[in-house]
Coordinates of C-alpha atoms (C1' of nucleotides) in Angstrom, one line a residue:
Chain A
M3 CA 0.0 0.0 0.0
S4 CA 1.2 3.5 -0.8
H5 CA 1.0 6.1 1.8
P6 CA -0.2 9.5 0.6
A7 CA 2.3 12.1 1.6
P8 CA 0.5 14.6 3.8
E9 CA 2.6 17.5 2.4
A10 CA 1.7 16.6 -1.2
P11 CA -0.3 19.3 -2.9
A12 CA -4.0 18.7 -2.9
A13 CA -5.1 16.9 -6.1
E14 CA -7.3 18.9 -8.3
S15 CA -10.9 18.2 -7.3
L16 CA -12.9 15.9 -9.4
D17 CA -16.5 16.5 -10.6
F18 CA -19.1 14.2 -9.2
I19 CA -19.1 11.9 -12.2
R20 CA -15.3 11.5 -12.2
E21 CA -15.5 10.8 -8.5
I22 CA -18.0 8.0 -9.1
A23 CA -15.8 6.5 -11.8
Q24 CA -12.7 6.7 -9.7
E25 CA -14.5 5.0 -6.8
D26 CA -15.8 2.2 -9.0
L27 CA -12.3 1.6 -10.2
R28 CA -10.9 1.7 -6.6
S29 CA -13.5 -0.6 -5.3
G30 CA -13.0 -3.1 -8.1
K31 CA -16.5 -2.8 -9.4
H32 CA -15.0 -2.1 -12.8
P33 CA -11.5 -2.9 -14.0
V34 CA -11.8 -0.1 -16.6
I35 CA -14.2 2.7 -17.5
V36 CA -16.2 2.4 -20.6
T37 CA -18.2 5.5 -21.7
R38 CA -19.9 6.5 -24.9
F39 CA -20.8 9.6 -26.8
P40 CA -24.2 8.9 -28.4
P41 CA -25.3 11.6 -30.8
E42 CA -28.4 11.3 -32.8
P43 CA -27.5 12.1 -36.4
N44 CA -30.1 14.7 -36.9
G45 CA -28.1 17.9 -36.5
Y46 CA -24.7 19.3 -36.2
L47 CA -22.7 19.2 -32.9
H48 CA -22.5 22.3 -30.8
I49 CA -20.5 23.6 -27.9
G50 CA -22.9 21.8 -25.5
H51 CA -21.9 18.5 -27.2
A52 CA -18.3 19.5 -26.7
K53 CA -18.9 19.5 -23.0
S54 CA -20.3 16.0 -23.2
I55 CA -17.5 14.8 -25.5
C56 CA -14.8 16.2 -23.2
L57 CA -16.4 14.5 -20.3
N58 CA -16.9 11.1 -21.9
F59 CA -13.7 10.9 -23.9
G60 CA -11.8 12.7 -21.2
L61 CA -12.9 10.2 -18.5
A62 CA -11.7 7.4 -20.7
Q63 CA -8.3 9.1 -21.4
E64 CA -7.7 9.7 -17.7
H65 CA -7.7 6.0 -16.9
P66 CA -5.4 3.5 -18.6
G67 CA -7.2 0.8 -20.5
S68 CA -10.5 2.7 -20.5
R69 CA -12.3 3.7 -23.6
C70 CA -15.0 5.8 -25.0
H71 CA -17.3 4.7 -27.9
L72 CA -18.8 6.9 -30.5
R73 CA -22.3 5.5 -31.1
F74 CA -24.8 6.9 -33.4
D75 CA -28.3 6.7 -31.9
D76 CA -30.0 6.0 -35.1
T77 CA -33.3 4.5 -34.0
N78 CA -35.6 6.9 -35.9
P79 CA -34.9 6.7 -39.6
A80 CA -37.6 9.3 -40.3
K81 CA -35.6 12.0 -38.7
E82 CA -32.0 11.1 -39.3
D83 CA -29.7 11.7 -42.1
I84 CA -26.2 10.5 -43.0
E85 CA -25.2 14.1 -43.8
Y86 CA -24.9 14.6 -40.1
V87 CA -22.9 11.4 -39.5
E88 CA -19.9 12.7 -41.3
S89 CA -19.9 16.1 -39.7
I90 CA -20.2 14.6 -36.2
Q91 CA -17.2 12.4 -36.8
E92 CA -15.2 15.3 -38.2
D93 CA -16.1 17.5 -35.2
V94 CA -15.2 14.9 -32.6
H95 CA -11.8 14.3 -34.3
W96 CA -11.2 18.0 -34.6
L97 CA -11.8 18.5 -30.9
G98 CA -8.9 16.0 -30.4
F99 CA -10.7 12.8 -29.5
D100 CA -10.5 9.4 -31.0
W101 CA -12.8 6.4 -30.7
G102 CA -10.3 4.1 -32.3
T103 CA -12.2 1.0 -33.5
H104 CA -15.2 1.7 -31.3
L105 CA -17.5 3.2 -33.8
F106 CA -21.0 1.8 -33.4
H107 CA -24.7 2.4 -34.3
A108 CA -27.7 1.6 -32.3
S109 CA -28.9 0.0 -35.5
D110 CA -26.0 -2.5 -35.2
Y111 CA -28.0 -4.0 -32.4
F112 CA -31.5 -4.1 -33.9
D113 CA -31.4 -8.0 -33.9
Q114 CA -30.4 -8.2 -30.3
I115 CA -32.8 -5.5 -29.2
H116 CA -35.5 -7.4 -31.0
D117 CA -34.5 -10.5 -29.1
F118 CA -34.8 -8.6 -25.8
A119 CA -38.3 -7.6 -26.9
L120 CA -39.2 -11.2 -27.5
E121 CA -37.8 -12.0 -24.0
L122 CA -40.0 -9.4 -22.4
I123 CA -43.0 -10.6 -24.2
A124 CA -42.3 -14.2 -23.2
K125 CA -42.0 -13.1 -19.6
G126 CA -45.4 -11.4 -19.8
L127 CA -43.7 -8.0 -19.4
S128 CA -44.6 -6.6 -22.7
Y129 CA -47.7 -6.6 -24.9
V130 CA -48.9 -5.5 -28.3
C131 CA -51.3 -2.7 -28.0
D132 CA -53.8 -1.8 -30.7
L133 CA -54.7 1.6 -29.3
P134 CA -54.1 4.5 -31.8
V135 CA -51.8 7.4 -30.7
E136 CA -54.6 9.6 -29.4
E137 CA -56.0 6.7 -27.3
V138 CA -52.6 6.0 -25.9
R139 CA -52.3 9.6 -24.9
A140 CA -55.8 9.8 -23.5
T141 CA -55.3 6.8 -21.3
R142 CA -51.9 7.8 -20.0
G143 CA -53.5 10.1 -17.4
T144 CA -52.0 13.4 -16.5
L145 CA -49.2 14.6 -14.2
T146 CA -51.6 14.4 -11.3
E147 CA -53.9 11.6 -12.3
P148 CA -53.1 8.0 -13.0
G149 CA -53.7 6.5 -16.4
T150 CA -55.9 3.5 -17.2
N151 CA -54.9 0.1 -18.4
S152 CA -55.0 -0.6 -22.1
P153 CA -57.7 -3.2 -22.9
Y154 CA -54.9 -5.2 -24.7
R155 CA -52.8 -5.3 -21.6
T156 CA -54.0 -8.8 -20.7
R157 CA -53.1 -10.5 -24.0
T158 CA -51.2 -13.8 -23.5
P159 CA -47.5 -14.1 -24.4
E160 CA -48.4 -16.4 -27.3
E161 CA -50.8 -13.9 -28.7
N162 CA -48.3 -11.1 -28.3
L163 CA -45.5 -13.1 -29.8
D164 CA -47.7 -13.7 -32.8
L165 CA -48.9 -10.1 -33.2
F166 CA -45.4 -8.8 -32.7
A167 CA -44.1 -11.1 -35.4
R168 CA -46.8 -9.9 -37.7
M169 CA -45.9 -6.3 -36.9
R170 CA -42.4 -7.1 -37.9
A171 CA -43.6 -8.8 -41.1
G172 CA -45.3 -5.6 -42.2
E173 CA -48.9 -6.8 -41.9
F174 CA -50.1 -3.7 -40.1
P175 CA -49.9 0.0 -41.1
D176 CA -47.8 2.6 -39.4
G177 CA -49.2 3.6 -36.1
S178 CA -51.8 0.9 -35.9
R179 CA -50.1 -1.1 -33.1
T180 CA -47.2 -0.7 -30.7
L181 CA -45.3 -2.9 -28.4
R182 CA -45.5 -1.6 -24.8
A183 CA -43.7 -2.5 -21.6
K184 CA -46.1 -3.7 -19.0
I185 CA -45.1 -1.6 -15.9
D186 CA -47.6 0.6 -14.1
M187 CA -50.2 2.9 -15.5
A188 CA -50.5 4.6 -12.1
S189 CA -46.8 5.3 -11.7
P190 CA -46.1 9.0 -10.7
N191 CA -43.3 8.7 -13.2
M192 CA -45.0 9.1 -16.6
N193 CA -42.2 7.2 -18.3
L194 CA -43.3 4.0 -16.4
R195 CA -46.9 4.1 -17.6
D196 CA -46.6 1.3 -20.0
P197 CA -44.2 3.1 -22.4
V198 CA -44.1 2.2 -26.1
I199 CA -40.9 0.4 -26.8
Y200 CA -41.4 -0.6 -30.5
R201 CA -43.4 1.3 -33.2
I202 CA -44.2 0.5 -36.8
K203 CA -42.5 2.8 -39.3
K204 CA -42.3 1.6 -42.8
V205 CA -39.4 3.8 -43.5
P206 CA -36.1 2.5 -44.9
H207 CA -33.1 3.0 -42.6
D208 CA -29.8 4.4 -43.8
R209 CA -27.9 1.4 -42.5
T210 CA -30.4 -1.5 -42.3
G211 CA -32.3 -0.6 -45.5
D212 CA -35.7 -2.1 -45.5
K213 CA -34.9 -5.0 -43.2
W214 CA -37.1 -3.5 -40.5
C215 CA -40.4 -1.8 -40.5
I216 CA -40.5 -1.7 -36.7
Y217 CA -38.0 0.3 -34.7
P218 CA -37.2 0.4 -31.0
T219 CA -37.8 3.7 -29.3
Y220 CA -35.0 5.6 -27.5
D221 CA -35.6 4.0 -24.1
M222 CA -35.6 0.5 -25.6
A223 CA -32.6 1.0 -27.8
H224 CA -30.3 3.2 -25.7
G225 CA -29.9 1.1 -22.5
Y226 CA -29.6 -2.1 -24.4
S227 CA -27.0 -0.6 -26.7
D228 CA -25.1 0.5 -23.6
A229 CA -25.4 -3.0 -22.0
L230 CA -24.3 -4.7 -25.2
E231 CA -21.2 -2.5 -25.5
G232 CA -20.3 -3.1 -21.9
I233 CA -20.6 0.6 -21.0
T234 CA -19.9 1.1 -17.3
H235 CA -21.1 4.7 -17.0
S236 CA -23.9 6.0 -19.3
I237 CA -23.6 9.7 -19.0
C238 CA -26.4 11.9 -20.2
T239 CA -28.1 15.2 -19.6
L240 CA -30.7 16.1 -16.9
E241 CA -33.8 15.6 -19.0
F242 CA -33.2 11.9 -19.0
E243 CA -33.3 11.7 -15.2
A244 CA -36.9 10.6 -15.1
H245 CA -36.0 7.9 -17.7
R246 CA -33.5 6.2 -15.4
P247 CA -36.1 4.0 -13.7
L248 CA -37.2 2.8 -17.1
Y249 CA -33.5 2.4 -18.2
D250 CA -33.0 0.2 -15.2
W251 CA -36.3 -1.7 -15.5
L252 CA -35.6 -2.7 -19.1
I253 CA -32.1 -4.0 -18.4
D254 CA -33.1 -5.8 -15.2
H255 CA -35.9 -7.8 -16.9
V256 CA -33.9 -9.4 -19.7
S257 CA -30.7 -11.4 -19.9
A258 CA -28.5 -8.3 -20.6
P259 CA -24.7 -8.8 -20.3
C260 CA -24.3 -6.0 -17.8
H261 CA -26.1 -3.1 -16.2
P262 CA -24.5 0.2 -16.9
R263 CA -25.1 3.1 -14.5
Q264 CA -26.8 6.1 -15.9
I265 CA -25.6 9.4 -14.5
E266 CA -27.1 12.7 -15.5
F267 CA -25.4 16.1 -15.6
S268 CA -26.7 19.6 -16.6
R269 CA -26.4 20.6 -20.2
L270 CA -24.4 23.7 -21.2
N271 CA -26.2 27.0 -21.8
L272 CA -24.4 30.0 -23.0
T273 CA -25.5 33.6 -22.8
Y274 CA -26.5 35.5 -26.0
T275 CA -26.9 32.3 -28.1
V276 CA -29.1 29.3 -28.5
M277 CA -28.2 25.7 -28.0
S278 CA -31.3 23.7 -29.0
K279 CA -31.1 21.8 -32.2
R280 CA -34.6 23.0 -33.1
K281 CA -33.6 26.6 -32.9
L282 CA -30.2 26.1 -34.6
L283 CA -32.0 24.3 -37.4
E284 CA -34.5 27.1 -37.6
L285 CA -31.7 29.6 -38.1
V286 CA -30.3 27.5 -40.9
E287 CA -33.6 26.7 -42.6
K288 CA -34.8 30.3 -42.6
G289 CA -31.5 31.5 -44.0
L290 CA -30.9 33.7 -40.9
V291 CA -27.3 32.5 -40.9
D292 CA -24.8 31.2 -43.4
G293 CA -25.4 27.6 -42.7
W294 CA -24.6 25.3 -39.7
D295 CA -21.1 26.5 -39.8
D296 CA -21.9 30.2 -39.8
P297 CA -19.1 31.7 -37.6
R298 CA -21.8 33.2 -35.3
M299 CA -23.3 29.8 -34.6
P300 CA -22.3 27.9 -31.4
T301 CA -21.8 24.8 -33.5
I302 CA -18.4 23.1 -33.5
S303 CA -18.2 23.7 -37.2
G304 CA -19.1 27.4 -36.6
L305 CA -16.5 27.8 -33.9
R306 CA -14.0 26.1 -36.1
R307 CA -14.8 28.4 -39.0
R308 CA -14.7 31.4 -36.7
G309 CA -11.1 30.4 -35.7
Y310 CA -11.6 28.9 -32.3
T311 CA -9.1 26.2 -31.4
P312 CA -9.8 22.7 -30.1
S313 CA -7.5 23.3 -27.1
G314 CA -9.3 26.5 -26.3
I315 CA -12.6 24.7 -26.4
R316 CA -11.3 21.9 -24.3
S317 CA -9.9 24.3 -21.8
F318 CA -13.3 26.0 -21.6
C319 CA -15.0 22.7 -21.0
H320 CA -12.6 22.0 -18.2
H321 CA -13.2 25.3 -16.6
I322 CA -17.0 25.1 -16.5
G323 CA -17.0 21.8 -14.6
V324 CA -19.8 19.2 -14.4
T325 CA -22.7 19.5 -12.0
K326 CA -26.4 19.0 -11.9
Y327 CA -27.1 22.7 -11.4
N328 CA -29.1 24.3 -14.2
S329 CA -26.9 27.2 -15.2
I330 CA -26.2 29.7 -17.9
T331 CA -22.5 30.2 -18.5
D332 CA -21.2 33.6 -19.5
M333 CA -20.1 33.6 -23.1
G334 CA -17.1 35.6 -21.8
L335 CA -15.7 32.4 -20.3
L336 CA -15.5 30.8 -23.7
E337 CA -13.8 33.9 -25.1
A338 CA -11.4 34.1 -22.3
A339 CA -10.4 30.5 -22.8
V340 CA -9.8 30.9 -26.5
R341 CA -7.9 34.1 -25.9
E342 CA -5.6 32.5 -23.4
D343 CA -4.9 29.7 -25.8
L344 CA -4.4 31.9 -28.8
N345 CA -2.2 34.4 -27.0
K346 CA 0.3 31.6 -26.4
T347 CA 0.2 30.1 -29.9
A348 CA -1.0 32.6 -32.5
P349 CA 1.6 34.3 -34.8
R350 CA 1.3 38.1 -35.0
F351 CA 0.8 40.2 -38.1
L352 CA -0.3 43.7 -38.9
G353 CA -3.6 44.5 -40.5
V354 CA -5.6 47.6 -40.9
L355 CA -9.4 47.3 -40.8
R356 CA -10.3 50.9 -41.8
P357 CA -7.4 52.4 -43.5
L358 CA -6.2 56.0 -43.3
K359 CA -3.3 57.2 -45.4
F360 CA -0.2 58.5 -43.6
T361 CA 2.5 60.1 -45.7
I362 CA 5.9 60.5 -44.1
T363 CA 7.2 63.8 -45.4
N364 CA 10.9 63.3 -44.7
W365 CA 11.2 59.7 -45.9
P366 CA 13.7 59.2 -48.7
A367 CA 11.7 58.8 -51.9
G368 CA 11.4 55.2 -53.0
Q369 CA 13.2 53.7 -50.0
I370 CA 12.0 50.5 -48.6
E371 CA 13.4 49.4 -45.2
P372 CA 12.7 45.9 -44.0
L373 CA 12.0 45.9 -40.3
E374 CA 12.4 42.8 -38.1
A375 CA 9.4 41.9 -36.0
A376 CA 8.8 39.0 -33.6
I377 CA 6.3 36.5 -34.8
N378 CA 5.0 35.9 -31.3
P379 CA 6.5 37.8 -28.4
A380 CA 4.8 35.4 -26.1
D381 CA 6.8 32.5 -27.7
P382 CA 10.5 33.2 -28.0
E383 CA 10.9 30.1 -30.2
S384 CA 8.6 31.5 -32.9
G385 CA 11.3 33.6 -34.5
T386 CA 11.0 36.8 -36.5
R387 CA 9.6 38.1 -39.8
Q388 CA 10.4 41.1 -41.9
I389 CA 7.9 43.9 -42.8
P390 CA 8.7 46.6 -45.3
F391 CA 8.6 50.2 -44.1
T392 CA 8.1 53.0 -46.7
G393 CA 7.0 56.6 -46.8
E394 CA 3.4 55.8 -47.8
L395 CA 1.6 54.1 -45.0
L396 CA -1.9 52.9 -44.0
I397 CA -2.9 53.4 -40.4
E398 CA -6.1 52.7 -38.6
Q399 CA -8.8 55.4 -38.7
D400 CA -9.4 54.8 -35.0
D401 CA -5.8 55.7 -34.2
F402 CA -6.4 59.3 -35.2
M403 CA -8.6 61.9 -33.5
E404 CA -8.8 65.4 -34.7
E405 CA -10.0 66.6 -31.4
P406 CA -8.7 64.0 -28.9
T407 CA -10.7 63.2 -25.8
P408 CA -9.0 63.2 -22.5
G409 CA -7.0 60.0 -22.1
Y410 CA -6.7 59.4 -25.8
F411 CA -3.0 59.1 -26.6
R412 CA -2.8 58.0 -30.2
L413 CA -2.4 60.4 -33.1
A414 CA -3.9 63.9 -33.2
P415 CA -2.8 67.1 -34.9
G416 CA 0.7 67.8 -33.6
R417 CA 1.0 64.6 -31.8
T418 CA 3.6 61.8 -32.1
A419 CA 2.9 58.1 -32.0
R420 CA 5.1 55.1 -32.3
L421 CA 4.6 52.8 -35.3
R422 CA 4.8 49.2 -34.1
H423 CA 8.2 47.6 -34.8
G424 CA 9.2 50.9 -36.4
Y425 CA 9.7 54.6 -36.0
N426 CA 8.0 57.5 -34.3
V427 CA 5.9 59.7 -36.6
T428 CA 4.3 63.1 -35.9
C429 CA 1.0 64.3 -37.4
E430 CA 1.7 67.7 -38.9
D431 CA -1.0 68.0 -41.5
V432 CA -4.5 66.8 -41.7
I433 CA -5.9 66.5 -45.3
K434 CA -9.6 66.5 -45.8
D435 CA -11.9 66.0 -48.8
D436 CA -14.7 68.3 -49.9
T437 CA -17.0 66.9 -47.3
G438 CA -14.6 67.5 -44.5
R439 CA -13.7 63.9 -44.1
V440 CA -10.1 63.2 -43.0
I441 CA -8.5 61.3 -45.9
E442 CA -4.8 61.7 -45.2
L443 CA -2.3 62.6 -42.5
R444 CA 1.2 63.9 -43.3
G445 CA 4.2 64.4 -41.1
P446 CA 7.8 63.5 -40.5
Y447 CA 9.3 60.4 -38.9
D448 CA 12.2 60.4 -36.4
P449 CA 15.1 58.4 -37.8
E450 CA 16.7 58.1 -34.3
S451 CA 13.6 56.5 -32.8
R452 CA 13.9 53.0 -34.2
H453 CA 15.2 51.5 -31.0
S454 CA 14.7 54.4 -28.6
K455 CA 12.5 53.8 -25.6
P456 CA 9.1 55.2 -26.4
K457 CA 8.1 58.1 -24.2
K458 CA 5.5 57.3 -21.6
G459 CA 2.1 58.2 -22.9
T460 CA 3.1 57.6 -26.5
A461 CA 0.8 55.2 -28.2
V462 CA 2.1 52.3 -30.3
I463 CA -0.1 52.0 -33.4
H464 CA -0.2 49.4 -36.2
W465 CA 0.5 50.3 -39.8
L466 CA 1.1 48.8 -43.3
S467 CA 3.2 50.0 -46.2
A468 CA 0.5 51.0 -48.7
A469 CA 2.4 49.6 -51.6
H470 CA 2.9 46.2 -49.9
A471 CA -0.4 45.7 -48.2
V472 CA -2.9 43.3 -49.6
P473 CA -6.6 44.1 -49.7
A474 CA -8.9 41.8 -47.8
E475 CA -12.5 41.5 -46.7
V476 CA -12.8 41.3 -43.0
R477 CA -15.8 40.1 -41.2
L478 CA -16.4 41.2 -37.6
Y479 CA -18.7 39.2 -35.5
D480 CA -20.7 40.1 -32.4
R481 CA -23.0 38.1 -30.2
L482 CA -25.8 36.3 -32.1
L483 CA -28.6 37.6 -29.8
T484 CA -29.3 40.9 -28.1
V485 CA -30.5 39.2 -24.9
P486 CA -28.6 36.9 -22.6
D487 CA -31.3 34.3 -22.4
P488 CA -33.7 33.9 -25.3
N489 CA -36.0 31.7 -23.1
D490 CA -36.5 34.6 -20.8
I491 CA -38.6 36.9 -23.1
P492 CA -42.2 38.0 -22.9
D493 CA -44.8 35.4 -23.8
G494 CA -45.8 35.4 -27.5
T495 CA -42.5 36.9 -28.5
D496 CA -40.7 35.1 -31.4
W497 CA -37.2 34.3 -30.1
T498 CA -35.8 35.2 -33.6
S499 CA -36.8 38.8 -32.8
T500 CA -33.9 38.8 -30.3
L501 CA -31.4 38.2 -33.1
N502 CA -28.7 40.8 -33.1
P503 CA -28.9 42.8 -36.4
E504 CA -25.3 43.8 -35.8
S505 CA -23.9 40.4 -35.3
L506 CA -22.0 40.6 -38.7
D507 CA -20.1 43.6 -39.9
I508 CA -18.4 43.3 -43.2
L509 CA -15.4 45.5 -43.9
G510 CA -14.5 45.7 -47.6
Q511 CA -11.5 48.1 -47.4
A512 CA -9.3 46.3 -45.0
H513 CA -5.6 45.7 -45.8
V514 CA -3.3 43.1 -44.4
E515 CA 0.3 42.0 -44.2
P516 CA 0.7 39.4 -47.0
A517 CA 2.2 36.8 -44.7
A518 CA -1.0 36.7 -42.7
L519 CA -2.7 35.1 -45.7
T520 CA -0.3 32.2 -45.9
S521 CA -0.4 31.5 -42.2
P522 CA -2.4 28.5 -41.3
G523 CA -4.9 28.6 -38.5
T524 CA -5.7 31.5 -36.4
F525 CA -3.4 34.5 -36.1
Q526 CA -3.3 37.8 -34.3
F527 CA -3.6 41.2 -35.9
E528 CA -1.7 43.2 -33.3
R529 CA -3.9 45.4 -31.3
L530 CA -7.0 44.2 -33.0
G531 CA -7.7 40.6 -32.2
Y532 CA -7.5 37.1 -33.6
F533 CA -8.4 36.3 -37.1
C534 CA -8.4 33.4 -39.6
Q535 CA -9.3 32.9 -43.2
D536 CA -12.9 32.0 -43.8
S537 CA -12.8 28.4 -45.1
K538 CA -16.0 28.9 -47.0
H539 CA -15.6 32.2 -48.8
S540 CA -11.9 33.0 -48.9
Q541 CA -10.4 32.6 -52.4
P542 CA -7.0 33.0 -53.8
G543 CA -6.7 36.7 -54.6
K544 CA -9.9 37.5 -52.8
P545 CA -9.2 36.8 -49.2
V546 CA -12.0 36.8 -46.6
L547 CA -11.0 37.0 -42.9
N548 CA -13.1 36.2 -39.9
R549 CA -12.4 37.8 -36.6
T550 CA -12.3 35.1 -34.0
V551 CA -12.4 37.3 -30.9
T552 CA -11.1 40.7 -30.1
L553 CA -8.2 41.4 -27.8
K554 CA -9.1 42.8 -24.4
D555 CA -9.5 46.5 -24.9
T556 CA -9.5 48.5 -21.7
W557 CA -9.5 51.8 -23.6
A558 CA -12.6 50.8 -25.6
K559 CA -14.3 49.6 -22.4
A560 CA -13.5 52.9 -20.7
Q561 CA -14.9 54.8 -23.7
A562 CA -18.1 52.7 -23.7
K563 CA -18.8 53.8 -20.2
V564 CA -18.7 57.5 -21.0
Chain C
rU8 C1' -51.8 21.0 -8.5
rG9 C1' -48.5 14.8 -8.6
rC10 C1' -43.5 13.0 -8.8
rC11 C1' -38.2 13.8 -9.5
rC12 C1' -33.8 17.0 -9.5
rC13 C1' -31.2 21.5 -8.2
rG14 C1' -30.1 26.2 -4.9
rU15 C1' -22.2 28.9 -2.6
rG16 C1' -19.8 36.4 -4.9
rG17 C1' -22.2 39.3 -11.2
rU18 C1' -21.1 34.2 -13.9
rG19 C1' -19.1 29.1 -13.7
rU20 C1' -17.3 26.2 -9.9
rA21 C1' -14.3 24.1 -5.0
rA22 C1' -14.6 22.1 0.1
rC23 C1' -16.9 15.6 1.6
rG24 C1' -19.0 18.2 9.9
rG25 C1' -13.6 22.1 11.6
rU26 C1' -10.1 29.1 8.5
rA27 C1' -15.6 29.7 2.4
rG28 C1' -11.0 28.9 -2.1
rC29 C1' -10.3 29.1 -7.7
rA30 C1' -11.4 30.9 -12.7
rC31 C1' -13.9 34.6 -15.5
rA32 C1' -15.9 39.4 -15.0
rG33 C1' -15.2 44.1 -12.2
rG34 C1' -11.6 47.8 -9.6
rA35 C1' -6.5 49.9 -8.3
rG36 C1' -1.3 49.8 -9.5
rA37 C1' 3.5 48.0 -11.8
rU38 C1' 5.9 46.4 -16.3
rU39 C1' 5.3 46.8 -21.6
rU40 C1' 7.4 49.2 -28.9
rU41 C1' 0.1 45.4 -28.9
rG42 C1' -4.4 50.6 -24.2
rA43 C1' -2.6 43.2 -25.4
rU44 C1' 0.3 39.9 -22.5
rU45 C1' 2.6 39.4 -17.6
rC46 C1' 2.8 40.6 -12.4
rU47 C1' 0.9 42.6 -7.7
rC48 C1' -3.2 44.0 -4.7
rC49 C1' -8.6 44.7 -4.0
rU50 C1' -14.3 44.5 -4.0
rU51 C1' -18.3 41.1 -4.0
rG52 C1' -21.1 35.1 -1.7
rA53 C1' -23.9 30.2 1.6
rC54 C1' -32.4 30.9 -0.7
rA55 C1' -35.1 31.4 4.2
rA56 C1' -36.5 29.6 9.0
rG57 C1' -36.1 26.0 12.5
rG58 C1' -33.4 21.7 14.4
rU59 C1' -29.0 18.1 15.4
rU60 C1' -23.8 19.2 17.0
rC61 C1' -18.5 21.7 20.9
rA62 C1' -18.7 23.0 15.6
rA63 C1' -23.2 23.2 9.7
rA64 C1' -22.2 25.6 3.0
rU65 C1' -22.0 20.4 4.4
rC66 C1' -26.7 16.4 8.3
rC67 C1' -32.4 16.6 9.2
rU68 C1' -37.3 19.3 8.7
rU69 C1' -40.3 22.8 6.6
rG70 C1' -41.0 26.8 3.5
rC71 C1' -39.4 29.6 -0.9
rG72 C1' -37.2 29.8 -5.7
rG73 C1' -35.5 27.4 -10.3
rG74 C1' -35.6 23.2 -13.7
rG75 C1' -37.6 18.6 -15.6
rC76 C1' -41.6 15.0 -16.7
rA77 C1' -48.0 13.7 -19.9
rU78 C1' -43.8 12.3 -28.5
rC79 C1' -45.3 5.8 -31.5
rC80 C1' -38.6 12.3 -30.4
rA81 C1' -33.8 11.7 -28.6

RNA sequence: UGCCCCGUGGUGUAACGGUAGCACAGGAGAUUUUGAUUCUCCUUGACAAGGUUCAAAUCCUUGCGGGGCAUCCA
């Protein structure tokens, strides 16, 4: 036995699910942990799924010999589509997880689930019910009143076996009969009031073709799939809590190879966005966004296109923890996690979103001076790059104010600023067009200032050599919604009315350092934020850049308060 | 008007009957050729009332608040 050193630093605390898993390992209940991520292929994965993926795959990674299965919960061919199967696999892999050879489908088990159904029937625990949908609903009772028994509840096992076989043979039309578990029509738990476990659906299945015209319901398929795969911990979200007694009942009453433990945790909610598949689908179908992977979407593919990193998302999932408390997490937490990750890894470039011309009056005509600049000051290993300095520059419109407000220390008439990686320049002349708009700044540079220490209170601004800069379209994104919680709006209000009309701002005049366009992944435009090329719309010679997230900006924040 | 689950700073979470801590957000300062980063320091908290105990965020009771459950959805 090892003796824990009392002076050892406290181990990082485990969430309640990891604690259960660890205890089951310690007690010898299980030699390894087997979890599963069981998406239904009827939509794209979102950040809420990422939480579940990090939990299930993470748990397996943390214990040698343990594993996590990827299982498609494809029990309803009427709603599912293989289009989603591919995206789901891509997203899980992109997040950095691997199921190895453990890729399964609930439909792989249709034969065995059917056998379990036969077993339940033979034991008198299941019956074929001829009641139509409305009748089933009417006799189920209400939340406060018990239901009433189906008149078909007393059929003999022989009769049920025969009828079930004929259901399977396609003798009856959709909806005409169901197989029900015989439990308790008076149970306070509605899920136990003789739930339907098989229904007739004469719909071909993506994987089993037309082999079946009856399909198991979620409750029937899920637990048995878990048991068949030897899952030790079946982790799901809170809304399945009331299903757990049924999960247990179904497994207990057949010769299942094992009995996994279902554990529920609360799903992720984020402020200023939506997480339900229904609403996400609505945005896509109504054309309110540019597809499932619109960079404003909380989908994994949207976050990827936006420039979020897998490690940033994983870090976020780690930070939010796992509990049963119904919470809404501040979107700022996700942004902070991705900023932290990107700050360490993203190469830096210069880009100008809204250009303003600056002409250096004392720069030798035609001279080009290559300046050396760190690729990432936060990473000494990253090396340097060269950027050309000339007398014709582009600076950011925001970095000049004709009548500077107190506290503003960028350029203004007569003021000096430091050009990032370069020289000090002074604004001597302000050129305007007929409408009074500032179109150009002119002034000298200080040749001695290249390596001089900048004076306190002198701003450092970004710039580009006009002749070397490459035009690019830049898309700035803001929160999808104008309200933190779209569920918390007045009755009768359409949630789509809370969509933020300013969630996308397209800038057509931006210019960027050419090297930015050949940099893979997400990079930083110094002082502006993190950006990446839009995988959908960027083309050679016509780059489109997405802003992933801004840098923290205490100046802008202070201004916003005024 | 049934059953189940959940209530810790603004937000997300720790503690496993013994000093309420962390992250984000917020504030003050230092450093800085990114108003970034980094580094200091600071503000803010137990749903309520009873009970058990030397001692309660933790255990019990009740109330209050939030969420879930009546698809042949998952």
